Short mmCIF file of C-alpha atoms in Angstrom, two decimals:
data_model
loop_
_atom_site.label_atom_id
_atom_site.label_comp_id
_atom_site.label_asym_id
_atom_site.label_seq_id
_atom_site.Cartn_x
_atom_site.Cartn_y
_atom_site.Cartn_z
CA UNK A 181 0.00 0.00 0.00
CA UNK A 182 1.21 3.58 -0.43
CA UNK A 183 0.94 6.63 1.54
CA UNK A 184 1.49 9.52 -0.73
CA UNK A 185 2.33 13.17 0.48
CA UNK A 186 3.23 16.30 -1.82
CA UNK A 187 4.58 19.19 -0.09
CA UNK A 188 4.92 22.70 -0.74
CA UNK A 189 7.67 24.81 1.10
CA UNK A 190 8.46 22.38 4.12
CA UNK A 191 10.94 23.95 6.10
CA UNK A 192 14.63 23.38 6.55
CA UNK A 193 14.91 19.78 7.36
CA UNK A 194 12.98 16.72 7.03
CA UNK A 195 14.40 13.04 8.05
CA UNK A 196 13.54 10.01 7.23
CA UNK A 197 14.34 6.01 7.85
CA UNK A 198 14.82 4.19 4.67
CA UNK A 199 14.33 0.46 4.27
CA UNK A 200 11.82 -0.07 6.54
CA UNK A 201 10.54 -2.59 4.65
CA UNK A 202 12.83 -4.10 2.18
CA UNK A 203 11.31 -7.75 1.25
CA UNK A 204 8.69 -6.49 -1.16
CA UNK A 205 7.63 -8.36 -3.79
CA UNK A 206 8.55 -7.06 -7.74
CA UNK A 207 5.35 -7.28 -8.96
CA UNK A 208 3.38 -6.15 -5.78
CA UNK A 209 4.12 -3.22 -3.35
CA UNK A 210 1.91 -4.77 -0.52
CA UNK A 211 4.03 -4.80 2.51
CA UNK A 212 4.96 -8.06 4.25
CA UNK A 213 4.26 -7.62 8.06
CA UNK A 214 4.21 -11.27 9.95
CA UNK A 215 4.82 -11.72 13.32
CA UNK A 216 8.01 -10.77 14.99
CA UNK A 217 8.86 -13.55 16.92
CA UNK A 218 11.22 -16.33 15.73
CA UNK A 219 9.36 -19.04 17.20
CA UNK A 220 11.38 -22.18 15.62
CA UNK A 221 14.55 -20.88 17.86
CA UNK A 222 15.61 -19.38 20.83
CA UNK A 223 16.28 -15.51 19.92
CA UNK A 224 20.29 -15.50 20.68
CA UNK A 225 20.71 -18.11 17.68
CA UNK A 226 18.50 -16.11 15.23
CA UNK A 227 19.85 -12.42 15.60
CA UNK A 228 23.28 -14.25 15.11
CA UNK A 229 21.85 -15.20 11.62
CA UNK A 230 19.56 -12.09 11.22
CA UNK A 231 22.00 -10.93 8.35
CA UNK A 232 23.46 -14.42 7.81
CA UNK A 233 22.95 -13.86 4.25
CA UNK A 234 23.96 -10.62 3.98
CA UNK A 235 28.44 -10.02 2.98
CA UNK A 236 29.54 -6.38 3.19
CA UNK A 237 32.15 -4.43 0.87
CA UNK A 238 34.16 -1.53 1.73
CA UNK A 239 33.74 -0.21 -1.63
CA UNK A 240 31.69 3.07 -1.75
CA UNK A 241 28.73 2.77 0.45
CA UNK A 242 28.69 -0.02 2.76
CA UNK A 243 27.08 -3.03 0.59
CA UNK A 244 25.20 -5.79 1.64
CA UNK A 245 23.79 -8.96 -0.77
CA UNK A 246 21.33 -11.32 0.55
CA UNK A 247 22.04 -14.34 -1.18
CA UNK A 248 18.04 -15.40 -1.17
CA UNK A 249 17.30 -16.69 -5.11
CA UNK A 250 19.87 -18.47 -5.43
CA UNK A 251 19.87 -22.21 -6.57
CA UNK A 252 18.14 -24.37 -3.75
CA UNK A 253 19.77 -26.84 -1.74
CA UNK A 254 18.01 -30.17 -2.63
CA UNK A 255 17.61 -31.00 1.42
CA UNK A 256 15.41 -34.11 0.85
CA UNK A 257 16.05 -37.39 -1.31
CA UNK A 258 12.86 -38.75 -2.25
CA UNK A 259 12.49 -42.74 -3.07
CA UNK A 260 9.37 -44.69 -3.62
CA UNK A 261 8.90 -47.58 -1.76
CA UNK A 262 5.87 -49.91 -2.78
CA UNK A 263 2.89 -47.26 -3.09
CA UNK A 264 4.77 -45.25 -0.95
CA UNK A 265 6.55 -41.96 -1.69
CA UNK A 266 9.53 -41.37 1.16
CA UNK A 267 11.42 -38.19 1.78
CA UNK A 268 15.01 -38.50 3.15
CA UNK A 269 16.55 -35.70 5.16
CA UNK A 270 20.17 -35.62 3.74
CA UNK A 271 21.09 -33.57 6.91
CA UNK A 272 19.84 -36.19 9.47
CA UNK A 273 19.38 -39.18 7.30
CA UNK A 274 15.67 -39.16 8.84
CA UNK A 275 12.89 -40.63 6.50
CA UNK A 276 9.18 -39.92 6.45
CA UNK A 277 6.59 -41.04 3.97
CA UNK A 278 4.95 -38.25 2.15
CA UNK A 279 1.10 -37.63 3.03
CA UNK A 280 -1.20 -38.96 0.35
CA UNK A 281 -3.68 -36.08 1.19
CA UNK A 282 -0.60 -33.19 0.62
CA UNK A 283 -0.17 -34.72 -2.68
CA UNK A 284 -3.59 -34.85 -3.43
CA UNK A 285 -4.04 -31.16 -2.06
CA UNK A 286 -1.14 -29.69 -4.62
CA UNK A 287 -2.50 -31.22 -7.39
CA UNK A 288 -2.31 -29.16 -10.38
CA UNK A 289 -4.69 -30.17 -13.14
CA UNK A 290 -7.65 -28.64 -14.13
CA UNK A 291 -10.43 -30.88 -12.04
CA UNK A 292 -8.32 -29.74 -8.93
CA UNK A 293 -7.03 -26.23 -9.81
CA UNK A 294 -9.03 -23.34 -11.98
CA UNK A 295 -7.59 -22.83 -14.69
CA UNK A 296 -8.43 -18.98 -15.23
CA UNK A 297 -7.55 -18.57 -11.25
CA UNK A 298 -5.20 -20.67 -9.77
CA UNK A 299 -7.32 -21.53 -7.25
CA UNK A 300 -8.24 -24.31 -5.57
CA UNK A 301 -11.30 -26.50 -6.57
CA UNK A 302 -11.23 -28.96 -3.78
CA UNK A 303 -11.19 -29.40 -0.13
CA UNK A 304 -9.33 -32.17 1.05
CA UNK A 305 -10.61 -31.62 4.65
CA UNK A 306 -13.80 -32.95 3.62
CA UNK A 307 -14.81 -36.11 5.43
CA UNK A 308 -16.19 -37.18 1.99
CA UNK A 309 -12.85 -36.52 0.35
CA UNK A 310 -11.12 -38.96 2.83
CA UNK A 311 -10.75 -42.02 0.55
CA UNK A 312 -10.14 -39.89 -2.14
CA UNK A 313 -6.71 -38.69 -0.48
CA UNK A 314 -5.68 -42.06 -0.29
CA UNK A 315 -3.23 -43.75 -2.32
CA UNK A 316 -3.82 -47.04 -3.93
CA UNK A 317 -0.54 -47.08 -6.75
CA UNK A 318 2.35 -44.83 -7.05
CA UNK A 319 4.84 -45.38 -10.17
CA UNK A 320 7.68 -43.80 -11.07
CA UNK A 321 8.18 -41.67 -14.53
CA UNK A 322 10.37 -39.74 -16.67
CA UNK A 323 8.30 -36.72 -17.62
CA UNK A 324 9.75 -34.13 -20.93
CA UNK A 325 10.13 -32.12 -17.38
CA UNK A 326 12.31 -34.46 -15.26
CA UNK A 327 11.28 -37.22 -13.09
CA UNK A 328 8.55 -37.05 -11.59
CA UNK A 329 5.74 -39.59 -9.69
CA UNK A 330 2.23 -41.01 -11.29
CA UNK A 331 -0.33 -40.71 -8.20
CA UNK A 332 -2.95 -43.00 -8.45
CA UNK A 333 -5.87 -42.39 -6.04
CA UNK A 334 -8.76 -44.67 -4.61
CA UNK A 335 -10.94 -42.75 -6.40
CA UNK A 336 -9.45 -43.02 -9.61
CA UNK A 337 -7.92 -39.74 -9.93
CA UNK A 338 -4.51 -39.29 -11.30
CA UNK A 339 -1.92 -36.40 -10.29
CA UNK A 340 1.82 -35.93 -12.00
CA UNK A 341 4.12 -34.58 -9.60
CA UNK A 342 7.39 -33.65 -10.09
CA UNK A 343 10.26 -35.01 -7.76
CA UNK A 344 12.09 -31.86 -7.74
CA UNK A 345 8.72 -29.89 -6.14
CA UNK A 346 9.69 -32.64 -3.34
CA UNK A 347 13.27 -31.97 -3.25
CA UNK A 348 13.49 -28.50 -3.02
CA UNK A 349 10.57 -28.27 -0.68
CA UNK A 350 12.10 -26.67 2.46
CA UNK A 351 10.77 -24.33 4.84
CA UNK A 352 13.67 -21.82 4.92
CA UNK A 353 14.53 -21.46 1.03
CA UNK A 354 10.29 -21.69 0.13
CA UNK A 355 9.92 -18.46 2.76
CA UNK A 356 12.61 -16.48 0.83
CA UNK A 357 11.03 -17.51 -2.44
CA UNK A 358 7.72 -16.47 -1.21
CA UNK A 359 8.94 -13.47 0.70
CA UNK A 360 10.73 -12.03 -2.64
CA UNK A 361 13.78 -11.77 -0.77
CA UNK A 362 16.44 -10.41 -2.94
CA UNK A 363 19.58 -8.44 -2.92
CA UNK A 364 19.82 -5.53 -0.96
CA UNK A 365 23.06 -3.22 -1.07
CA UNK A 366 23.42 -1.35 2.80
CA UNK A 367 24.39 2.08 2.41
CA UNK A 368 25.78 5.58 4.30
CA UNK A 369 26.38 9.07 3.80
CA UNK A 370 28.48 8.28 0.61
CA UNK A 371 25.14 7.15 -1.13
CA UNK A 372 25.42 10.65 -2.52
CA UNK A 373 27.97 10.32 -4.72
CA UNK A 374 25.43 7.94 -6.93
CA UNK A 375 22.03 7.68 -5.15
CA UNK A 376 19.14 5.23 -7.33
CA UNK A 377 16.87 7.58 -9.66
CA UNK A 378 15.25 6.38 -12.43
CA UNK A 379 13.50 8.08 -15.43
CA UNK A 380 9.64 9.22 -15.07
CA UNK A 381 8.96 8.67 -18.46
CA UNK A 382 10.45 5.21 -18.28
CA UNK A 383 8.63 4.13 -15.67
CA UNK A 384 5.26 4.80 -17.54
CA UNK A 385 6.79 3.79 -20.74
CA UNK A 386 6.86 0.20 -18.70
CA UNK A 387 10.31 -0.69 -18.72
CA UNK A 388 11.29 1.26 -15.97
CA UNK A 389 8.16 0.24 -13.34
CA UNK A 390 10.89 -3.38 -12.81
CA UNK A 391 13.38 -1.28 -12.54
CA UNK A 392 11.78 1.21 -9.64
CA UNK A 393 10.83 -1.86 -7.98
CA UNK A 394 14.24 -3.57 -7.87
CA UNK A 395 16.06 -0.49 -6.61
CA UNK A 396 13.42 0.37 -3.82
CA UNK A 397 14.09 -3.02 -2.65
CA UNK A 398 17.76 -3.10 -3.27
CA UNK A 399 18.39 0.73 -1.30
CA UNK A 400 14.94 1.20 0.51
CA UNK A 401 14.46 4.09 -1.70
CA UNK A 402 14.04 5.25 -5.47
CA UNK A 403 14.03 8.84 -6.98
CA UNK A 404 11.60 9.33 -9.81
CA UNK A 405 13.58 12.33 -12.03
CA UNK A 406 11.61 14.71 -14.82
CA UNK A 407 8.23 14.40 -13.14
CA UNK A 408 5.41 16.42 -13.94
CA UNK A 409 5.10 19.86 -11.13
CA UNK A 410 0.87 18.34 -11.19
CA UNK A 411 -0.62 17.16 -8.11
CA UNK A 412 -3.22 15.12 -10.38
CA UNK A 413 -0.31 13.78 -12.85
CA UNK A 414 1.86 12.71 -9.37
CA UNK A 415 -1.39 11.00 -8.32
CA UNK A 416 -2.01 9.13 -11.23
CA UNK A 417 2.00 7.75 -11.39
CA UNK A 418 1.14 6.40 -8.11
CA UNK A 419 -1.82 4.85 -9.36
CA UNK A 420 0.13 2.92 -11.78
CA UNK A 421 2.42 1.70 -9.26
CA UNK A 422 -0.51 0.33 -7.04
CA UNK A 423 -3.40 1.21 -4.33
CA UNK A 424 -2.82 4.31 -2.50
CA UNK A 425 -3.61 3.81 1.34
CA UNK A 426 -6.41 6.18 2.72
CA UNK A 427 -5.45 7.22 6.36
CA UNK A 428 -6.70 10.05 8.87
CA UNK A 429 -4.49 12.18 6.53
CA UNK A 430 -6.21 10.94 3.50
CA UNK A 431 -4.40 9.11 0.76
CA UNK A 432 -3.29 11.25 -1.66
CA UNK A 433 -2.91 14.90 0.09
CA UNK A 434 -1.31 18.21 -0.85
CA UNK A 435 -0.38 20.70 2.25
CA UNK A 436 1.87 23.40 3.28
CA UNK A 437 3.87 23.74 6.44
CA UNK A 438 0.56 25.16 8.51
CA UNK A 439 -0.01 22.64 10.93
CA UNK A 440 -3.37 22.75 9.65
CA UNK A 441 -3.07 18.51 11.07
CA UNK A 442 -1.55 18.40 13.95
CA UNK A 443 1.36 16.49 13.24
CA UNK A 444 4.78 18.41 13.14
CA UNK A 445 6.12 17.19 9.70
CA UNK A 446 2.91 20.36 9.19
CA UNK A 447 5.24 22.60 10.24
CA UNK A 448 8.79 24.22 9.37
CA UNK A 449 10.93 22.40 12.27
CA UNK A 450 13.30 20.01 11.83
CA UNK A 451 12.67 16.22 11.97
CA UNK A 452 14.53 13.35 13.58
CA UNK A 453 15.46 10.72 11.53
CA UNK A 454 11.91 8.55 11.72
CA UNK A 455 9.61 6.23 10.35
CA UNK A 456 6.07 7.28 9.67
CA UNK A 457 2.88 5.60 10.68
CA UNK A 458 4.45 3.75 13.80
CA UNK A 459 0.92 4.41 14.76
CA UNK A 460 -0.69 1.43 13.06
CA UNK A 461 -0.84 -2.22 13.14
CA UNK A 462 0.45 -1.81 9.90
CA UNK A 463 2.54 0.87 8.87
CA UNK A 464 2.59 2.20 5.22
CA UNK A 465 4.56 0.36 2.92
CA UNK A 466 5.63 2.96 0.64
CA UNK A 467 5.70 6.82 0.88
CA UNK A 468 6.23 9.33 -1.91
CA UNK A 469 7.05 12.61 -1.30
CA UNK A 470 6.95 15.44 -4.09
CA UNK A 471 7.79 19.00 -3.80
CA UNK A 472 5.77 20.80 -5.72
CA UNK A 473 6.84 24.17 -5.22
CA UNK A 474 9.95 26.66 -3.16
CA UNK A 475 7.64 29.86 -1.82
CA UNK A 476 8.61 31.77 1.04
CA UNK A 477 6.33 32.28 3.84
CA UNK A 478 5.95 31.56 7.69
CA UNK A 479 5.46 28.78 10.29
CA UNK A 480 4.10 28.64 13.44
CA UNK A 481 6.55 30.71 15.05
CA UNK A 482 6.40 33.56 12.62
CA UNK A 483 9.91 32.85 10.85
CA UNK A 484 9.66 33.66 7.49
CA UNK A 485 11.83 31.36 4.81
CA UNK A 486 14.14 32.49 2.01
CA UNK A 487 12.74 31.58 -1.52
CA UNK A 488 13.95 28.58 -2.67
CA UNK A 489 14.38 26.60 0.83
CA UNK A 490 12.41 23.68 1.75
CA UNK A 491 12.55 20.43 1.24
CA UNK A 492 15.70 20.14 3.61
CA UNK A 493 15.79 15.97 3.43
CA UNK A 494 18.01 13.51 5.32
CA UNK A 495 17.45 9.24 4.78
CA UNK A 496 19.22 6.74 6.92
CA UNK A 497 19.62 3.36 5.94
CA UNK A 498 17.71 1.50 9.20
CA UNK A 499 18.73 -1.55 8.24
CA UNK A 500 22.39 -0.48 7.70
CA UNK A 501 21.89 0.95 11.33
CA UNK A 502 20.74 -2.50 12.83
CA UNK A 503 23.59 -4.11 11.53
CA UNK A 504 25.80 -1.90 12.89
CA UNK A 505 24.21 -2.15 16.06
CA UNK A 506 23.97 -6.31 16.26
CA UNK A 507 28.13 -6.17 15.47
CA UNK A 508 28.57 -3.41 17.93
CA UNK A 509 25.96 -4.71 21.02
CA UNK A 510 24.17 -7.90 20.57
CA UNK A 511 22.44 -7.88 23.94
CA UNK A 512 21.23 -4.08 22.49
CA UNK A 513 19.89 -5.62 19.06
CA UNK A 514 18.15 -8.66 21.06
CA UNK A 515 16.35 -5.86 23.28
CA UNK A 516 15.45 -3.88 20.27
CA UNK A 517 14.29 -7.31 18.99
CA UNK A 518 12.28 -8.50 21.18
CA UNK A 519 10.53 -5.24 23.21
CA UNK A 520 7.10 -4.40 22.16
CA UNK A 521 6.55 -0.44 21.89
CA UNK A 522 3.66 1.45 20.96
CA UNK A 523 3.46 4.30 18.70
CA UNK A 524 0.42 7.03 18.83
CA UNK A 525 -1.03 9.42 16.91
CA UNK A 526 -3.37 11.98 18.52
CA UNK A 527 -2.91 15.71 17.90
CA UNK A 528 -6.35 16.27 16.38
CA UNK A 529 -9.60 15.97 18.12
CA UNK A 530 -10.99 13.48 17.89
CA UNK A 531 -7.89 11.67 16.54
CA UNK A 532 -6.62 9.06 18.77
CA UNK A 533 -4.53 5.88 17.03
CA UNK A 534 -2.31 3.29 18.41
CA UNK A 535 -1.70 0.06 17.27
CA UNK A 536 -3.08 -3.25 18.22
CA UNK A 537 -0.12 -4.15 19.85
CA UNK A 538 3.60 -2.89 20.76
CA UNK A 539 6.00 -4.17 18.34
CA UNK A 540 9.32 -4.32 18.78
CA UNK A 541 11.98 -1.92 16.96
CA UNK A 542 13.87 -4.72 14.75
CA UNK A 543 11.47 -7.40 13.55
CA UNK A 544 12.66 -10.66 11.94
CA UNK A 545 11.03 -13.00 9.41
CA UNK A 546 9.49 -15.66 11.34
CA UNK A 547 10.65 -18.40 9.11
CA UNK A 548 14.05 -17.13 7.75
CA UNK A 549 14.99 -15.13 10.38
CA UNK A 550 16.07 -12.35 8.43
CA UNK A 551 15.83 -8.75 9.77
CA UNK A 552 12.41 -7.44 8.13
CA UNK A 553 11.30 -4.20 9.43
CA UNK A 554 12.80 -1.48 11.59
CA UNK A 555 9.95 1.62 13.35
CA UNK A 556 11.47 3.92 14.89
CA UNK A 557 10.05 7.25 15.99
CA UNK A 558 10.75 8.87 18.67
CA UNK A 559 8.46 11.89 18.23
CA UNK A 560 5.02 9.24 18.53
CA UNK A 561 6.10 6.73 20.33
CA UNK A 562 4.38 6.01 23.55
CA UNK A 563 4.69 2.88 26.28
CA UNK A 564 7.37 0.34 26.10
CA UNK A 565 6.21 -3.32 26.95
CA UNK A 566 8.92 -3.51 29.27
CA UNK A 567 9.07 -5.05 32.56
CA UNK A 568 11.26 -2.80 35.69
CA UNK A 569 14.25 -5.08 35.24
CA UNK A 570 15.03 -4.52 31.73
CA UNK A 571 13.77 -0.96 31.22
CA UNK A 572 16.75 0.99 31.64
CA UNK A 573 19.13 -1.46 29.70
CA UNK A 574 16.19 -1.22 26.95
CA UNK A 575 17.02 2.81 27.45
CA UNK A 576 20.24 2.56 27.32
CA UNK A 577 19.79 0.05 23.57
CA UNK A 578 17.76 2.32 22.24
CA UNK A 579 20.25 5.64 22.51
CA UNK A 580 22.63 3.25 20.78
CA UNK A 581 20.82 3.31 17.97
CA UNK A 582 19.11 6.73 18.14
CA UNK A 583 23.02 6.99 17.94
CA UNK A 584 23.71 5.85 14.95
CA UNK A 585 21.07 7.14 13.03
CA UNK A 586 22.18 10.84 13.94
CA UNK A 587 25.85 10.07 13.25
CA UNK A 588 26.46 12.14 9.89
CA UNK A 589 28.32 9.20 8.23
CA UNK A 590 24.95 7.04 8.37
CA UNK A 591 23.37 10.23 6.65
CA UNK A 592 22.59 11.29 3.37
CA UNK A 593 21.54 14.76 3.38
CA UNK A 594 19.94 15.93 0.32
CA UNK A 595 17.34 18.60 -0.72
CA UNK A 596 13.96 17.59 -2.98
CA UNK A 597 12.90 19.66 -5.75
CA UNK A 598 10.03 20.20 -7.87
CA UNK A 599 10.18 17.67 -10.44
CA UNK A 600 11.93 15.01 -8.27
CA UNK A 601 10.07 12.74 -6.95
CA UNK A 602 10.62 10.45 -3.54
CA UNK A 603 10.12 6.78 -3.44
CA UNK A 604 10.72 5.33 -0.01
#
């Protein structure tokens, strides 16, 4: 989902974390949010492997390449034993005998699956579908596709399945496929020398749309360059990217620094580095922010800006900063990891938001373990879920950080322009 904002004469400085979410898929910009708990493994063995796929480079920006899509390890051996079909762990040497109603349940042809849909046509938890989940002959193939296994059920249906859908079917490398994990390069301050930007026209053109979509997932953030200076024309890009998400704000809004909503990215003051919408259950995926226009004129306290300021930006790379933090203070990063906090959002009557529960700064995937989200946001948050004992040391984790996403080398400091647009 997006959140869009266009902005006319903020004042002098504006921050912002990047990456919040990075696993988004190519073809959808729907934001993955699962729970936050690794529950296959005590914590202190999955933050060691939080970035376990991740190698860094001391060339330019600091780098980072998850090695998700790459080719799978073939963890199980599968044999067929009478009308049995047996799955060998190659890692434990443990065998288990493949349920009759899974195979019948991934059954591809066109009496199981819709053709037009991809859904699924039958229910396998039927009590009448018991007997037709179970196997009477199994035979072994070679299919123009590879090997594969002729199913033969009691009920006289028939399903081809491919032994390398059983090999490759792990839990770890099928939640990276599904998650659309791919690389991602960590960055700092020297980001500046080339930041990602691609062409406006290219995008709606068509090529371009793959290539916005690889480099918001690869940085955590995108500029769109040559855009129209049209509120409608901005709207209508986003549109073609995908839903825009209708808050309290709005969805797609135009203001001025006013505070005509109580919030103060309204106003002309500077911002900490942040993420936005902390606030709900689920925060937005994806922002956009587009200058439309330098004026001068005056915030709340009656200063009056120089034509041509605003728009005053600085990104952080929060996943960059989590890294840094788990080599620096592990005990920190497990804090940060596993400490609920709640965000808030009530500065206009009537306006009072918090989300269903607190949620911890650093979130993992709960099946690969890889870092997934950072909130941060200091300005809205409100209770940490943390009992007496661990409060302070929870304090003292979360400067750490705060730390490192004020130190200028973590910073990219930048200012938007009409024209430019923000993808983040």
């Amino acid at each position: 989902m997006i959140q869009f904002l266009s902005t006319r004469g903020l004042g002098p400085m504006a921050c912002s974390l990047s990456q919040l979410t990075r696993n988004i898929r190519v073809h959808s910009i729907q934001c993955i949010k699962l729970s936050k708990s690794l529950h296959r493994e005590p914590l202190e063995h999955g933050i060691r492997r939080a970035f376990a796929t991740v190698t860094t480079s001391s060339v330019g920006a600091e780098t980072g390449r998850a090695n998700a899509n790459r080719d799978p390890m073939f963890r199980w051996k599968i044999d067929l034993v009478g009308d049995k079909i047996y799955a060998e762990d190659k890692l434990s040497s443990n065998k288990v005998s493949i349920p009759g109603r899974w195979l019948r349940d991934i059954c591809s042809c066109s009496s199981c699956r819709n053709r037009d849909t991809a859904q699924r046509q039958i229910n396998v938890f039927h009590p009448t579908f018991a007997d037709a989940c179970k196997i009477s002959k199994i035979q072994s193939i070679d299919s123009p596709s590879g090997r594969a296994f002729q199913v033969t059920f009691k009920d006289g249906h028939q399903s081809l399945i491919l032994a390398i859908r059983l090999e490759q079917r792990h839990a770890h490398e099928q939640a990276l496929h599904r998650a659309g994990q791919t690389d991602m390069t960590f960055w700092d301050s020297d980001i500046s020398k080339q930041p990602p930007v691609v062409n406006y026209q290219a995008v709606r053109d068509g090529p371009g749309m793959a290539e916005l979509m690889r480099k918001i997932q690869e940085f955590g953030f995108c500029f769109v360059s040559e855009m129209p200076v049209d509120p409608s024309k901005t709207e209508s890009f986003l549109q073609s990217v995908g839903p825009i998400r209708n808050t309290h704000y709005g969805g797609f809004y135009d203001f001025t620094s006013d505070l005509s909503m109580k919030d103060t990215a309204y106003t002309s003051e500077a911002l900490e580095p942040h993420t936005d919408t902390t606030y709900f259950t689920e925060p937005a995926g994806l922002q956009a922010l587009h200058l439309l226009s330098h004026t001068s004129g005056s915030n709340v306290g009656g200063r009056t800006w120089e034509d041509g300021l605003g728009g005053e930006s600085i990104l952080v790379d929060g996943f960059a900063a989590a890294q840094k933090l788990l080599s620096q203070d592990e005990n920190a990063y497990q804090l940060l990891s596993t400490v609920g906090v709640y965000g808030h959002a009530s500065g206009n009557q009537g306006i009072s938001i918090q989300p269903s529960r607190g949620f911890p700064t650093i979130s993992h995937h709960p099946e690969t373990g890889l870092i997934e989200q950072v909130r941060w946001n200091n300005a809205d948050r409100a209770g940490v879920i943390a009992s007496w004992n661990i409060l302070d040391a929870w304090y003292d984790a979360a400067a750490k950080f705060d730390g490192l996403l004020h130190d200028q080398k973590n910073q990219y400091e930048f200012q938007l322009k009409p024209g430019t647009l923000l993808r983040m």
